[in-house]
Amino acid sequence: MSLDSLKSAIPDFAKDLKLNLGSVIGNSDLPSQQLWGTVLACAIAARSPRVLRELEPDAKAALSPEAYNAAKSAAAIMAMNNTFYRTRHLLSDPEYGNLRAGLRMNVIGNPGVEKIDFELWSLAVSAINGCGQCLDSHEQVLRKAGVDRETVQEAFKIASVIQAVAVTLDAEAALSGE
């Protein structure tokens, strides 16, 4: 299983996704750990077993065990945070914003990898999960640390393409009765 296998599974009507998948992963300017951590975290966040099965082996081979676990941690903690903060933001009663969250988020402070990498992965997952407050928060941390806009955009481009591939392949599987 691999990126090539995943690309070959994309139907002809979604040729742009096939091309974009090859481009955002194969031609990325991100350092390997940032790239493959983003890919793994996004594959998990996209919730597609097929996409995860196809991309995980390449990510695991490219990442140290610490980075591999940290990328999975980013997907896990952001699944919780994106739901919590998006909900709090969407509620019309602003008083929810004054309440203590009371949720453990220790991994954000000690992810086991460079903080910038973890923040980038968290931003990409937040793009998939659609949490504007989390996107703003992670983007601000990255920019304050000197990360340029092109790098930030690279992460959410990867997220966008992986999410689109997941939606497309899962829809095709459902339509074919898989």
mmCIF file of C-alpha atoms in Angstrom:
data_model
loop_
_atom_site.group_PDB
_atom_site.id
_atom_site.type_symbol
_atom_site.label_atom_id
_atom_site.label_comp_id
_atom_site.label_asym_id
_atom_site.label_seq_id
_atom_site.Cartn_x
_atom_site.Cartn_y
_atom_site.Cartn_z
ATOM 1 C CA MET A 1 0.000 0.000 0.000
ATOM 2 C CA SER A 2 1.289 3.420 -0.905
ATOM 3 C CA LEU A 3 0.734 6.832 -2.347
ATOM 4 C CA ASP A 4 0.815 5.337 -5.857
ATOM 5 C CA SER A 5 -1.805 2.769 -4.913
ATOM 6 C CA LEU A 6 -4.021 5.497 -3.482
ATOM 7 C CA LYS A 7 -3.620 7.651 -6.582
ATOM 8 C CA SER A 8 -4.547 4.731 -8.825
ATOM 9 C CA ALA A 9 -7.765 4.219 -6.836
ATOM 10 C CA ILE A 10 -9.004 7.741 -7.520
ATOM 11 C CA PRO A 11 -11.669 7.674 -10.260
ATOM 12 C CA ASP A 12 -11.207 9.510 -13.546
ATOM 13 C CA PHE A 13 -13.870 12.102 -12.689
ATOM 14 C CA ALA A 14 -11.595 13.226 -9.826
ATOM 15 C CA LYS A 15 -8.396 13.466 -11.893
ATOM 16 C CA ASP A 16 -7.592 16.829 -10.306
ATOM 17 C CA LEU A 17 -7.448 15.138 -6.912
ATOM 18 C CA LYS A 18 -5.041 12.522 -8.242
ATOM 19 C CA LEU A 19 -2.773 15.219 -9.626
ATOM 20 C CA ASN A 20 -3.051 17.324 -6.485
ATOM 21 C CA LEU A 21 -2.322 14.364 -4.209
ATOM 22 C CA GLY A 22 0.875 13.637 -6.101
ATOM 23 C CA SER A 23 1.806 17.301 -6.055
ATOM 24 C CA VAL A 24 1.149 18.169 -2.398
ATOM 25 C CA ILE A 25 2.980 15.087 -1.162
ATOM 26 C CA GLY A 26 5.491 14.386 -3.917
ATOM 27 C CA ASN A 27 6.532 17.983 -4.587
ATOM 28 C CA SER A 28 6.225 19.482 -1.122
ATOM 29 C CA ASP A 29 8.891 21.846 0.140
ATOM 30 C CA LEU A 30 8.187 20.820 3.729
ATOM 31 C CA PRO A 31 10.926 18.924 5.556
ATOM 32 C CA SER A 32 10.193 15.195 5.659
ATOM 33 C CA GLN A 33 9.013 15.124 9.284
ATOM 34 C CA GLN A 34 6.641 18.054 8.789
ATOM 35 C CA LEU A 35 5.322 16.578 5.547
ATOM 36 C CA TRP A 36 4.720 13.022 6.709
ATOM 37 C CA GLY A 37 3.436 14.077 10.126
ATOM 38 C CA THR A 38 0.912 16.308 8.351
ATOM 39 C CA VAL A 39 -0.025 13.481 5.989
ATOM 40 C CA LEU A 40 -0.524 10.983 8.824
ATOM 41 C CA ALA A 41 -2.472 13.364 11.083
ATOM 42 C CA CYS A 42 -4.700 14.352 8.160
ATOM 43 C CA ALA A 43 -5.247 10.775 7.041
ATOM 44 C CA ILE A 44 -6.462 9.984 10.557
ATOM 45 C CA ALA A 45 -8.630 13.128 10.720
ATOM 46 C CA ALA A 46 -10.200 12.371 7.334
ATOM 47 C CA ARG A 47 -11.720 9.223 8.904
ATOM 48 C CA SER A 48 -11.289 7.100 5.796
ATOM 49 C CA PRO A 49 -9.954 3.607 6.518
ATOM 50 C CA ARG A 50 -8.733 3.258 2.940
ATOM 51 C CA VAL A 51 -6.851 6.546 2.884
ATOM 52 C CA LEU A 52 -5.275 5.790 6.257
ATOM 53 C CA ARG A 53 -4.279 2.247 5.233
ATOM 54 C CA GLU A 54 -2.654 3.541 2.046
ATOM 55 C CA LEU A 55 -0.763 6.508 3.519
ATOM 56 C CA GLU A 56 0.214 5.208 6.957
ATOM 57 C CA PRO A 57 3.010 2.823 5.842
ATOM 58 C CA ASP A 58 4.848 5.588 3.959
ATOM 59 C CA ALA A 59 4.382 7.961 6.900
ATOM 60 C CA LYS A 60 5.602 5.378 9.386
ATOM 61 C CA ALA A 61 8.689 4.700 7.264
ATOM 62 C CA ALA A 62 9.485 8.422 7.001
ATOM 63 C CA LEU A 63 8.928 9.329 10.655
ATOM 64 C CA SER A 64 10.817 8.506 13.810
ATOM 65 C CA PRO A 65 8.745 6.549 16.345
ATOM 66 C CA GLU A 66 8.403 9.760 18.385
ATOM 67 C CA ALA A 67 7.170 11.774 15.404
ATOM 68 C CA TYR A 68 4.826 8.977 14.345
ATOM 69 C CA ASN A 69 3.212 8.952 17.798
ATOM 70 C CA ALA A 70 3.134 12.750 17.947
ATOM 71 C CA ALA A 71 1.295 12.969 14.605
ATOM 72 C CA LYS A 72 -1.260 10.478 15.876
ATOM 73 C CA SER A 73 -1.488 12.500 19.097
ATOM 74 C CA ALA A 74 -2.148 15.679 17.098
ATOM 75 C CA ALA A 75 -5.053 13.997 15.319
ATOM 76 C CA ALA A 76 -6.431 12.660 18.605
ATOM 77 C CA ILE A 77 -6.210 15.833 20.687
ATOM 78 C CA MET A 78 -7.511 18.004 17.866
ATOM 79 C CA ALA A 79 -10.520 15.707 17.380
ATOM 80 C CA MET A 80 -11.480 16.681 20.913
ATOM 81 C CA ASN A 81 -10.380 20.324 20.838
ATOM 82 C CA ASN A 82 -11.891 21.086 17.442
ATOM 83 C CA THR A 83 -15.265 19.753 18.551
ATOM 84 C CA PHE A 84 -15.145 21.533 21.912
ATOM 85 C CA TYR A 85 -13.913 24.937 20.718
ATOM 86 C CA ARG A 86 -15.966 24.953 17.512
ATOM 87 C CA THR A 87 -19.099 24.220 19.545
ATOM 88 C CA ARG A 88 -18.304 26.888 22.115
ATOM 89 C CA HIS A 89 -17.689 29.377 19.318
ATOM 90 C CA LEU A 90 -20.883 28.472 17.437
ATOM 91 C CA LEU A 91 -23.179 28.752 20.437
ATOM 92 C CA SER A 92 -24.847 32.153 20.532
ATOM 93 C CA ASP A 93 -24.326 32.486 24.304
ATOM 94 C CA PRO A 94 -20.852 34.054 24.762
ATOM 95 C CA GLU A 95 -20.773 33.019 28.428
ATOM 96 C CA TYR A 96 -19.598 29.523 27.420
ATOM 97 C CA GLY A 97 -16.306 31.177 26.502
ATOM 98 C CA ASN A 98 -15.872 32.223 30.122
ATOM 99 C CA LEU A 99 -16.270 28.712 31.506
ATOM 100 C CA ARG A 100 -13.252 26.579 32.308
ATOM 101 C CA ALA A 101 -12.725 23.875 29.669
ATOM 102 C CA GLY A 102 -11.570 21.300 32.217
ATOM 103 C CA LEU A 103 -10.119 19.057 29.515
ATOM 104 C CA ARG A 104 -6.636 17.567 29.631
ATOM 105 C CA MET A 105 -4.401 18.702 26.780
ATOM 106 C CA ASN A 106 -0.939 17.887 28.138
ATOM 107 C CA VAL A 107 0.324 16.585 24.797
ATOM 108 C CA ILE A 108 0.182 20.097 23.344
ATOM 109 C CA GLY A 109 2.777 21.260 25.863
ATOM 110 C CA ASN A 110 4.971 18.179 25.497
ATOM 111 C CA PRO A 111 4.324 16.459 22.154
ATOM 112 C CA GLY A 112 7.669 14.636 21.923
ATOM 113 C CA VAL A 113 8.703 16.532 18.758
ATOM 114 C CA GLU A 114 9.510 20.124 17.863
ATOM 115 C CA LYS A 115 6.597 22.323 18.895
ATOM 116 C CA ILE A 116 6.419 23.879 15.423
ATOM 117 C CA ASP A 117 5.873 20.476 13.813
ATOM 118 C CA PHE A 118 3.093 19.592 16.271
ATOM 119 C CA GLU A 119 1.460 22.994 15.767
ATOM 120 C CA LEU A 120 1.568 22.531 11.983
ATOM 121 C CA TRP A 121 -0.066 19.105 12.264
ATOM 122 C CA SER A 122 -2.678 20.496 14.648
ATOM 123 C CA LEU A 123 -3.462 23.315 12.216
ATOM 124 C CA ALA A 124 -3.900 20.846 9.348
ATOM 125 C CA VAL A 125 -6.246 18.654 11.391
ATOM 126 C CA SER A 126 -8.173 21.762 12.453
ATOM 127 C CA ALA A 127 -8.649 22.610 8.768
ATOM 128 C CA ILE A 128 -10.268 19.230 8.174
ATOM 129 C CA ASN A 129 -12.405 19.523 11.296
ATOM 130 C CA GLY A 130 -13.399 23.099 10.503
ATOM 131 C CA CYS A 131 -12.576 24.843 13.762
ATOM 132 C CA GLY A 132 -11.855 28.496 13.044
ATOM 133 C CA GLN A 133 -10.800 29.293 16.596
ATOM 134 C CA CYS A 134 -8.250 26.450 16.578
ATOM 135 C CA LEU A 135 -7.017 27.428 13.122
ATOM 136 C CA ASP A 136 -6.420 30.994 14.290
ATOM 137 C CA SER A 137 -4.717 29.840 17.481
ATOM 138 C CA HIS A 138 -2.303 27.429 15.760
ATOM 139 C CA GLU A 139 -1.598 29.838 12.898
ATOM 140 C CA GLN A 140 -0.700 32.585 15.369
ATOM 141 C CA VAL A 141 1.701 30.290 17.263
ATOM 142 C CA LEU A 142 3.345 29.253 13.996
ATOM 143 C CA ARG A 143 3.669 32.804 12.685
ATOM 144 C CA LYS A 144 5.034 34.037 16.039
ATOM 145 C CA ALA A 145 7.670 31.265 15.803
ATOM 146 C CA GLY A 146 8.757 32.582 12.404
ATOM 147 C CA VAL A 147 6.940 30.103 10.164
ATOM 148 C CA ASP A 148 6.005 31.765 6.866
ATOM 149 C CA ARG A 149 2.537 31.829 5.333
ATOM 150 C CA GLU A 150 3.624 29.526 2.517
ATOM 151 C CA THR A 151 4.464 26.776 5.010
ATOM 152 C CA VAL A 152 1.172 27.249 6.843
ATOM 153 C CA GLN A 153 -0.687 27.118 3.535
ATOM 154 C CA GLU A 154 1.223 23.996 2.513
ATOM 155 C CA ALA A 155 -0.176 22.224 5.577
ATOM 156 C CA PHE A 156 -3.768 23.117 4.848
ATOM 157 C CA LYS A 157 -3.330 22.293 1.158
ATOM 158 C CA ILE A 158 -2.296 18.786 2.207
ATOM 159 C CA ALA A 159 -5.301 18.635 4.538
ATOM 160 C CA SER A 160 -7.642 19.789 1.765
ATOM 161 C CA VAL A 161 -6.456 17.230 -0.744
ATOM 162 C CA ILE A 162 -6.392 14.314 1.689
ATOM 163 C CA GLN A 163 -9.913 15.194 2.867
ATOM 164 C CA ALA A 164 -11.186 15.416 -0.717
ATOM 165 C CA VAL A 165 -9.602 12.070 -1.635
ATOM 166 C CA ALA A 166 -11.148 10.477 1.461
ATOM 167 C CA VAL A 167 -14.619 11.818 0.654
ATOM 168 C CA THR A 168 -14.357 10.712 -2.966
ATOM 169 C CA LEU A 169 -13.088 7.191 -2.274
ATOM 170 C CA ASP A 170 -15.539 6.603 0.573
ATOM 171 C CA ALA A 171 -18.429 7.757 -1.640
ATOM 172 C CA GLU A 172 -17.311 5.453 -4.436
ATOM 173 C CA ALA A 173 -17.046 2.545 -1.997
ATOM 174 C CA ALA A 174 -20.532 3.234 -0.685
ATOM 175 C CA LEU A 175 -21.972 3.477 -4.179
ATOM 176 C CA SER A 176 -20.361 0.198 -5.203
ATOM 177 C CA GLY A 177 -21.663 -1.579 -2.113
ATOM 178 C CA GLU A 178 -18.281 -2.066 -0.427
#
